[in-house]
Amino acid sequence: MNTDLSERVDRWLEHIRALVDEIGPRGSTTEGERRGSEYCERILTDLGLSPRVEPFRSARSIYHPHLLAAVMVLVAVGVYPLAGRFSAGVAFVLSLVGLVSDLMELGFRDNLLRRLVPKGDSQNVVAVVPPRGQHKQDLVLIGHVDSHRTPIVFRSSRWLGAFHLFTTIAFVTFSAQTVLYGLGTVTQWGWIWPVSIPSAVCAVLLAAICIQADCTPFSPGANDNATAAGLVLTLGEHLASEPLEHSRVWLACTGCEEVQHYGAIDLFRRHQAELHRPTAVVFESLGCDGPAWLIKEGIIVPFYASRDLVALAERLANEHPEWRAYPTKIAGGNTEMADALRVGIPAITLCGITADGRLPYWHQTGDTVDKMDPEVLTRAYAFTRAYLQALDARTVPGPVEGDH
């Protein structure tokens, strides 16, 4: 390993340790997240990059909207048999609004539940590094500062698999309840209410899962995602001394990714109009495995990394087998790549998700600095730096139809 790369990785590890060991868990909208953002601002300021702290309001918990949806389903079950067609109509509306709003929440869309949940203050930290030469494009580098809670459903791959199975069953029963209660407003068939009882059971279980999750401590968040915020800072130092030739680079340490990406949404809402031929590169959980690049992610709506960005990653991986880079995908989760793609910006996520789609120490109390592998970090940094240089050197393409 050359001296420069070794020093970059050592600096990266310093940032991870500062965020995890000195600041600690960084739950969305909490004091810990605010202190993490202050650290990012201080580092970027010391580099002479004049960062901006951009405040926004965010949900405090990713679980609150789903808890509200479960409550709406339960109220609908209780109301349905009380007053004939009138109560059946009320139950139908409650079921429909709860189901549709919950699906919209999973797709990052504004909805009634999002408007009702408690909010708190958060912030992004954003700095810009101009190019050495002619400005031809913008590269937006994103790593989130916040860390998640540690619910039982993330305790092991078996628990996570059971949770994914349960949520599928719950979605089916909630959908069936909505259809049946719609029919009941017209038919008043007596069998409809007893058949909807499984939906009520699923709603009780979903509410219990949400309440349990919000009673757990926040993860230390070393891999997810101090590695990403730390990488943005380390690249910032590198780019401050060695800017890219034609790419203006936006360094974004975002808040509230763990509560449905409020930070990334705010970032693109504020700045999309001033971005010039932008490309977004998102960093996620790079300390234990990888480097890899996501080709697909999603919960309800699938998102695919832009084809030309995937092709570039494949080329670099083939040219440098020593980096052991590989493609991967994740089901039941999203990175901030989705937020760029939703507004029409080509994007890819560079990550440490395993080849079979597992994320090490995901939302667990064991996500600590001692799990970080310097050899993995070294390969990830070399791959990332080469990827940015290759992006800078390419002929900037127009949008490819079907990428988004």
Coordinates of C-alpha atoms in Angstrom, one line a residue:
M1 CA 0.0 0.0 0.0
N2 CA 1.5 3.4 -1.0
T3 CA 2.1 6.0 1.7
D4 CA -0.6 8.4 0.4
L5 CA -3.3 5.8 0.4
S6 CA -2.3 4.6 3.9
E7 CA -2.5 8.1 5.2
R8 CA -6.0 8.7 3.6
V9 CA -7.3 5.5 5.2
D10 CA -5.8 6.4 8.6
R11 CA -7.6 9.8 8.3
W12 CA -10.8 8.1 7.4
L13 CA -10.6 5.9 10.5
E14 CA -10.0 9.0 12.6
H15 CA -13.3 10.5 11.4
I16 CA -15.1 7.2 12.1
R17 CA -13.7 7.1 15.6
A18 CA -14.6 10.7 16.2
L19 CA -18.2 10.2 15.1
V20 CA -18.7 6.9 17.0
D21 CA -16.4 7.0 20.1
E22 CA -16.3 10.7 20.8
I23 CA -19.9 11.6 19.8
G24 CA -21.7 8.3 20.0
P25 CA -25.1 7.2 18.7
R26 CA -26.5 9.8 16.3
G27 CA -30.3 9.3 16.1
S28 CA -32.2 11.3 13.6
T29 CA -33.1 14.8 15.0
T30 CA -31.2 14.1 18.3
E31 CA -28.4 16.0 20.0
G32 CA -26.0 13.2 18.9
E33 CA -26.9 13.8 15.2
R34 CA -26.4 17.6 15.7
R35 CA -23.0 17.1 17.2
G36 CA -22.1 14.8 14.3
S37 CA -23.0 17.5 11.9
E38 CA -21.0 20.0 13.8
Y39 CA -18.0 17.8 13.6
C40 CA -18.4 17.5 9.8
E41 CA -18.8 21.3 9.5
R42 CA -15.7 21.8 11.6
I43 CA -13.6 19.5 9.5
L44 CA -14.7 21.0 6.2
T45 CA -14.1 24.5 7.6
D46 CA -10.6 23.6 8.6
L47 CA -10.1 22.5 5.0
G48 CA -11.0 26.0 3.8
L49 CA -14.2 24.8 2.0
S50 CA -16.7 27.2 3.6
P51 CA -19.4 24.6 4.4
R52 CA -23.1 25.6 4.8
V53 CA -25.3 24.1 7.5
E54 CA -28.8 23.8 6.0
P55 CA -31.6 23.1 8.5
F56 CA -34.8 21.3 7.8
R57 CA -37.6 19.6 9.7
S58 CA -37.9 15.9 9.8
A59 CA -39.9 13.0 11.3
R60 CA -38.3 11.8 14.5
S61 CA -38.9 8.1 13.8
I62 CA -39.3 5.9 10.8
Y63 CA -41.8 3.8 12.8
H64 CA -44.4 6.5 13.6
P65 CA -46.1 6.5 10.2
H66 CA -46.5 2.7 10.3
L67 CA -47.8 2.8 13.8
L68 CA -50.4 5.3 12.8
A69 CA -51.4 3.1 9.8
A70 CA -51.8 0.1 12.1
V71 CA -54.0 2.2 14.5
M72 CA -56.1 3.3 11.5
V73 CA -56.6 -0.3 10.5
L74 CA -57.6 -1.3 14.1
V75 CA -60.0 1.6 14.4
A76 CA -61.6 0.6 11.1
V77 CA -62.1 -2.9 12.3
G78 CA -63.7 -1.6 15.5
V79 CA -66.0 0.8 13.7
Y80 CA -67.2 -1.4 10.8
P81 CA -70.0 -3.3 12.5
L82 CA -71.4 -0.4 14.6
A83 CA -73.9 1.5 12.3
G84 CA -74.6 -0.3 9.1
R85 CA -73.5 1.3 5.8
F86 CA -72.4 4.5 7.5
S87 CA -69.9 2.9 9.8
A88 CA -68.8 0.5 7.0
G89 CA -68.1 3.6 4.8
V90 CA -66.1 5.2 7.7
A91 CA -64.1 1.9 8.1
F92 CA -63.5 1.8 4.3
V93 CA -62.1 5.3 4.2
L94 CA -59.9 4.7 7.3
S95 CA -58.5 1.5 5.8
L96 CA -58.0 3.1 2.4
V97 CA -56.3 6.2 3.7
G98 CA -54.1 4.2 6.1
L99 CA -53.0 1.7 3.4
V100 CA -52.4 4.2 0.6
S101 CA -50.5 6.6 3.0
D102 CA -48.3 3.8 4.3
L103 CA -47.4 2.8 0.7
M104 CA -46.7 6.4 -0.2
E105 CA -44.4 6.7 2.9
L106 CA -42.4 3.6 1.7
G107 CA -42.1 5.3 -1.7
F108 CA -40.8 8.6 -0.1
R109 CA -44.0 10.5 -1.2
D110 CA -45.8 13.1 0.9
N111 CA -48.8 11.7 2.6
L112 CA -51.2 12.2 5.5
L113 CA -49.2 10.1 7.9
R114 CA -46.0 12.0 7.1
R115 CA -47.9 15.2 8.0
L116 CA -49.2 13.9 11.3
V117 CA -46.1 12.4 12.9
P118 CA -44.0 14.4 15.4
K119 CA -41.2 16.4 13.8
G120 CA -37.8 17.6 15.0
D121 CA -34.9 19.8 13.7
S122 CA -32.1 18.4 11.6
Q123 CA -29.5 19.6 9.2
N124 CA -27.3 18.9 6.2
V125 CA -23.7 20.0 6.0
V126 CA -22.8 20.9 2.4
A127 CA -19.5 22.2 0.9
V128 CA -18.4 22.6 -2.7
V129 CA -15.0 22.1 -4.3
P130 CA -14.6 23.8 -7.7
P131 CA -12.7 22.1 -10.5
R132 CA -9.2 23.0 -11.6
G133 CA -10.2 23.6 -15.2
Q134 CA -13.4 24.1 -17.2
H135 CA -16.6 23.2 -15.3
K136 CA -18.3 20.5 -17.2
Q137 CA -20.4 18.7 -14.6
D138 CA -21.3 18.4 -11.0
L139 CA -20.6 15.3 -8.8
V140 CA -22.7 15.1 -5.6
L141 CA -21.1 12.9 -2.9
I142 CA -23.5 11.9 -0.1
G143 CA -22.9 10.2 3.2
H144 CA -25.5 10.3 6.0
V145 CA -24.5 11.2 9.6
D146 CA -27.4 9.7 11.6
S147 CA -27.7 6.1 12.9
H148 CA -30.8 3.9 13.4
R149 CA -32.4 2.4 16.4
T150 CA -31.7 -1.3 17.2
P151 CA -35.0 -3.1 17.1
I152 CA -35.4 -6.9 17.5
V153 CA -36.3 -7.4 13.8
F154 CA -32.7 -6.4 12.9
R155 CA -31.1 -8.7 15.5
S156 CA -30.2 -11.5 12.9
S157 CA -30.8 -12.5 9.4
R158 CA -33.5 -14.9 10.6
W159 CA -35.4 -12.2 12.4
L160 CA -35.1 -9.9 9.4
G161 CA -36.4 -12.6 7.1
A162 CA -39.4 -13.2 9.4
F163 CA -40.1 -9.5 9.5
H164 CA -40.1 -9.3 5.7
L165 CA -42.5 -12.3 5.6
F166 CA -44.7 -10.7 8.2
T167 CA -44.9 -7.3 6.4
T168 CA -45.9 -9.1 3.1
I169 CA -48.7 -10.9 4.9
A170 CA -49.8 -7.6 6.7
F171 CA -49.9 -5.8 3.3
V172 CA -52.1 -8.5 1.8
T173 CA -54.5 -8.5 4.8
F174 CA -54.7 -4.7 4.9
S175 CA -55.4 -4.6 1.2
A176 CA -58.1 -7.3 1.6
Q177 CA -59.7 -5.5 4.4
T178 CA -59.9 -2.3 2.4
V179 CA -61.5 -4.1 -0.6
L180 CA -64.0 -6.0 1.7
Y181 CA -65.0 -2.9 3.6
G182 CA -65.6 -1.1 0.3
L183 CA -67.9 -4.0 -0.7
G184 CA -69.5 -3.9 2.7
T185 CA -70.7 -0.3 2.2
V186 CA -72.9 -1.6 -0.5
T187 CA -73.7 -5.2 0.3
Q188 CA -73.6 -5.3 4.1
W189 CA -72.7 -9.0 3.9
G190 CA -72.5 -10.4 7.4
W191 CA -69.3 -12.5 6.8
I192 CA -67.1 -9.5 5.9
W193 CA -66.3 -8.4 9.5
P194 CA -65.2 -11.8 10.8
V195 CA -63.0 -12.3 7.7
S196 CA -61.2 -9.0 8.5
I197 CA -60.1 -10.2 12.0
P198 CA -56.6 -11.5 10.6
S199 CA -56.0 -7.9 9.5
A200 CA -56.6 -6.7 13.0
V201 CA -54.2 -9.2 14.3
C202 CA -51.5 -8.1 11.9
A203 CA -52.2 -4.5 12.8
V204 CA -51.7 -5.3 16.5
L205 CA -48.4 -7.1 15.7
L206 CA -47.2 -4.2 13.5
A207 CA -48.0 -1.7 16.2
A208 CA -46.1 -3.8 18.8
I209 CA -43.1 -4.0 16.4
C210 CA -43.1 -0.2 15.9
I211 CA -43.4 0.5 19.7
Q212 CA -40.6 -2.0 20.5
A213 CA -38.3 -0.4 17.9
D214 CA -38.8 3.1 19.3
C215 CA -38.0 1.8 22.8
T216 CA -34.5 0.6 21.7
P217 CA -31.2 2.5 21.9
F218 CA -29.7 4.0 18.8
S219 CA -26.9 2.1 17.1
P220 CA -23.3 3.4 17.5
G221 CA -23.4 3.6 13.7
A222 CA -19.8 2.9 12.8
N223 CA -20.4 0.9 9.6
D224 CA -23.9 2.4 9.0
N225 CA -23.0 5.2 8.5
A226 CA -20.0 6.9 10.0
T227 CA -18.0 5.2 7.3
A228 CA -19.9 7.2 4.7
A229 CA -19.8 10.6 6.4
G230 CA -16.1 10.0 7.2
L231 CA -15.4 9.1 3.6
V232 CA -17.0 12.4 2.4
L233 CA -14.7 14.2 4.8
T234 CA -11.6 12.3 3.7
L235 CA -12.4 12.9 0.1
G236 CA -13.0 16.5 0.9
E237 CA -9.5 16.8 2.2
H238 CA -8.1 15.0 -0.8
L239 CA -10.0 17.1 -3.3
A240 CA -9.2 20.4 -1.5
S241 CA -5.5 19.7 -2.3
E242 CA -6.1 17.9 -5.6
P243 CA -9.4 19.1 -7.3
L244 CA -10.8 17.2 -10.2
E245 CA -10.2 18.7 -13.6
H246 CA -13.7 19.3 -14.9
S247 CA -16.1 18.3 -12.0
R248 CA -17.4 20.6 -9.4
V249 CA -17.8 18.3 -6.3
W250 CA -20.6 18.8 -3.8
L251 CA -19.7 17.2 -0.4
A252 CA -23.0 16.4 1.5
C253 CA -23.1 15.0 5.0
T254 CA -26.8 14.5 5.3
G255 CA -29.1 14.1 8.3
C256 CA -32.2 12.0 8.9
E257 CA -31.5 9.3 6.3
E258 CA -32.8 6.7 8.8
V259 CA -36.3 8.2 8.9
Q260 CA -37.0 8.1 5.1
H261 CA -34.3 10.3 3.7
Y262 CA -35.5 13.8 4.8
G263 CA -31.9 15.1 4.5
A264 CA -31.3 14.0 0.9
I265 CA -34.8 15.1 -0.1
D266 CA -34.0 18.6 1.3
L267 CA -30.6 18.6 -0.4
F268 CA -32.0 18.1 -3.9
R269 CA -35.0 20.3 -3.3
R270 CA -32.7 23.2 -2.4
H271 CA -30.0 22.7 -5.0
Q272 CA -31.2 20.7 -8.0
A273 CA -31.8 23.9 -10.1
E274 CA -28.2 25.0 -9.6
L275 CA -26.6 21.6 -10.4
H276 CA -24.9 21.4 -13.8
R277 CA -25.2 18.0 -15.5
P278 CA -25.2 16.3 -12.1
T279 CA -24.3 12.8 -11.1
A280 CA -24.9 11.5 -7.5
V281 CA -22.6 9.0 -5.8
V282 CA -23.9 7.8 -2.5
F283 CA -21.8 6.0 0.1
E284 CA -23.2 3.4 2.5
S285 CA -21.7 1.1 5.1
L286 CA -18.2 0.7 3.7
G287 CA -16.2 -0.6 6.7
C288 CA -16.8 -4.4 6.8
D289 CA -17.2 -5.7 3.3
G290 CA -17.0 -4.7 -0.3
P291 CA -16.3 -2.5 -2.1
A292 CA -19.5 -3.1 -4.1
W293 CA -21.9 -1.1 -6.1
L294 CA -25.7 -1.3 -5.9
I295 CA -27.5 -2.2 -9.1
K296 CA -31.0 -2.4 -7.5
E297 CA -32.6 -1.4 -4.2
G298 CA -36.2 -0.9 -3.0
I299 CA -39.0 -1.8 -0.7
I300 CA -42.2 -1.2 -2.7
V301 CA -40.8 0.7 -5.6
P302 CA -37.6 -0.7 -7.2
F303 CA -34.8 1.7 -8.0
Y304 CA -32.0 0.8 -10.4
A305 CA -28.6 2.5 -10.6
S306 CA -28.0 4.4 -13.8
R307 CA -26.7 2.0 -16.5
D308 CA -23.7 4.1 -17.5
L309 CA -22.6 4.4 -13.9
V310 CA -22.9 0.6 -13.4
A311 CA -20.9 0.1 -16.6
L312 CA -18.1 2.3 -15.3
A313 CA -18.0 0.4 -12.0
E314 CA -17.8 -2.9 -13.9
R315 CA -14.9 -1.6 -16.0
L316 CA -12.9 -0.5 -13.1
A317 CA -13.5 -3.7 -11.2
N318 CA -12.3 -5.7 -14.2
E319 CA -9.2 -3.5 -14.6
H320 CA -8.3 -3.8 -10.9
P321 CA -9.1 -7.3 -9.6
E322 CA -7.0 -6.5 -6.5
W323 CA -9.9 -4.3 -5.3
R324 CA -12.3 -7.3 -5.3
A325 CA -15.2 -5.0 -6.2
Y326 CA -18.5 -6.6 -7.1
P327 CA -22.2 -5.7 -7.9
T328 CA -24.9 -6.3 -5.4
K329 CA -28.5 -5.5 -4.6
I330 CA -30.7 -5.0 -1.6
A331 CA -34.3 -5.9 -0.9
G332 CA -36.3 -4.3 1.8
G333 CA -34.2 -1.1 2.0
N334 CA -33.2 2.0 0.2
T335 CA -30.1 4.3 0.1
E336 CA -30.1 7.9 -0.9
M337 CA -29.5 6.9 -4.5
A338 CA -33.3 6.6 -4.7
D339 CA -33.7 10.3 -3.9
A340 CA -31.4 11.4 -6.7
L341 CA -33.1 9.0 -9.2
R342 CA -36.6 10.2 -8.2
V343 CA -35.7 13.8 -9.3
G344 CA -34.0 12.6 -12.5
I345 CA -30.4 12.7 -11.5
P346 CA -28.2 9.7 -12.5
A347 CA -27.0 8.0 -9.4
I348 CA -25.2 5.0 -8.0
T349 CA -24.4 3.8 -4.4
L350 CA -20.9 2.5 -3.5
C351 CA -21.3 0.3 -0.5
G352 CA -20.2 -2.6 1.6
I353 CA -23.3 -4.7 1.2
T354 CA -22.3 -8.4 0.7
A355 CA -22.8 -10.1 -2.6
D356 CA -25.9 -11.9 -1.3
G357 CA -27.5 -8.6 -0.1
R358 CA -26.6 -8.6 3.6
L359 CA -25.5 -5.4 5.4
P360 CA -23.0 -6.2 8.2
Y361 CA -24.2 -5.1 11.7
W362 CA -27.2 -3.4 10.2
H363 CA -29.0 -1.4 12.9
Q364 CA -27.3 -3.4 15.7
T365 CA -25.6 -2.4 19.0
G366 CA -22.5 -4.2 17.7
D367 CA -21.9 -1.7 14.9
T368 CA -18.8 -0.4 16.6
V369 CA -15.4 0.9 15.4
D370 CA -13.6 -2.4 16.3
K371 CA -15.5 -4.0 13.4
M372 CA -13.9 -1.8 10.8
D373 CA -11.5 -3.6 8.6
P374 CA -8.6 -1.4 7.4
E375 CA -7.9 -3.7 4.5
V376 CA -11.6 -3.3 3.3
L377 CA -11.3 0.5 3.8
T378 CA -8.2 0.6 1.8
R379 CA -9.8 -1.2 -1.2
A380 CA -12.9 0.9 -0.8
Y381 CA -10.9 4.2 -0.9
A382 CA -8.8 3.1 -3.9
F383 CA -12.0 2.1 -5.8
T384 CA -13.9 5.2 -4.9
R385 CA -11.1 7.6 -5.8
A386 CA -10.5 5.9 -9.1
Y387 CA -14.3 6.0 -9.8
L388 CA -14.5 9.7 -9.2
Q389 CA -11.5 10.3 -11.5
A390 CA -13.1 8.2 -14.2
L391 CA -16.3 10.1 -13.9
D392 CA -14.3 13.3 -14.2
A393 CA -12.5 12.1 -17.3
R394 CA -15.5 10.8 -19.2
T395 CA -17.5 12.6 -21.9
V396 CA -20.6 13.7 -19.9
P397 CA -23.6 11.8 -21.4
G398 CA -27.2 13.0 -21.5
P399 CA -29.8 11.1 -19.6
V400 CA -30.4 7.6 -20.8
E401 CA -34.0 6.7 -21.3
G402 CA -35.2 4.1 -18.8
D403 CA -32.6 4.9 -16.2
H404 CA -35.0 6.4 -13.7

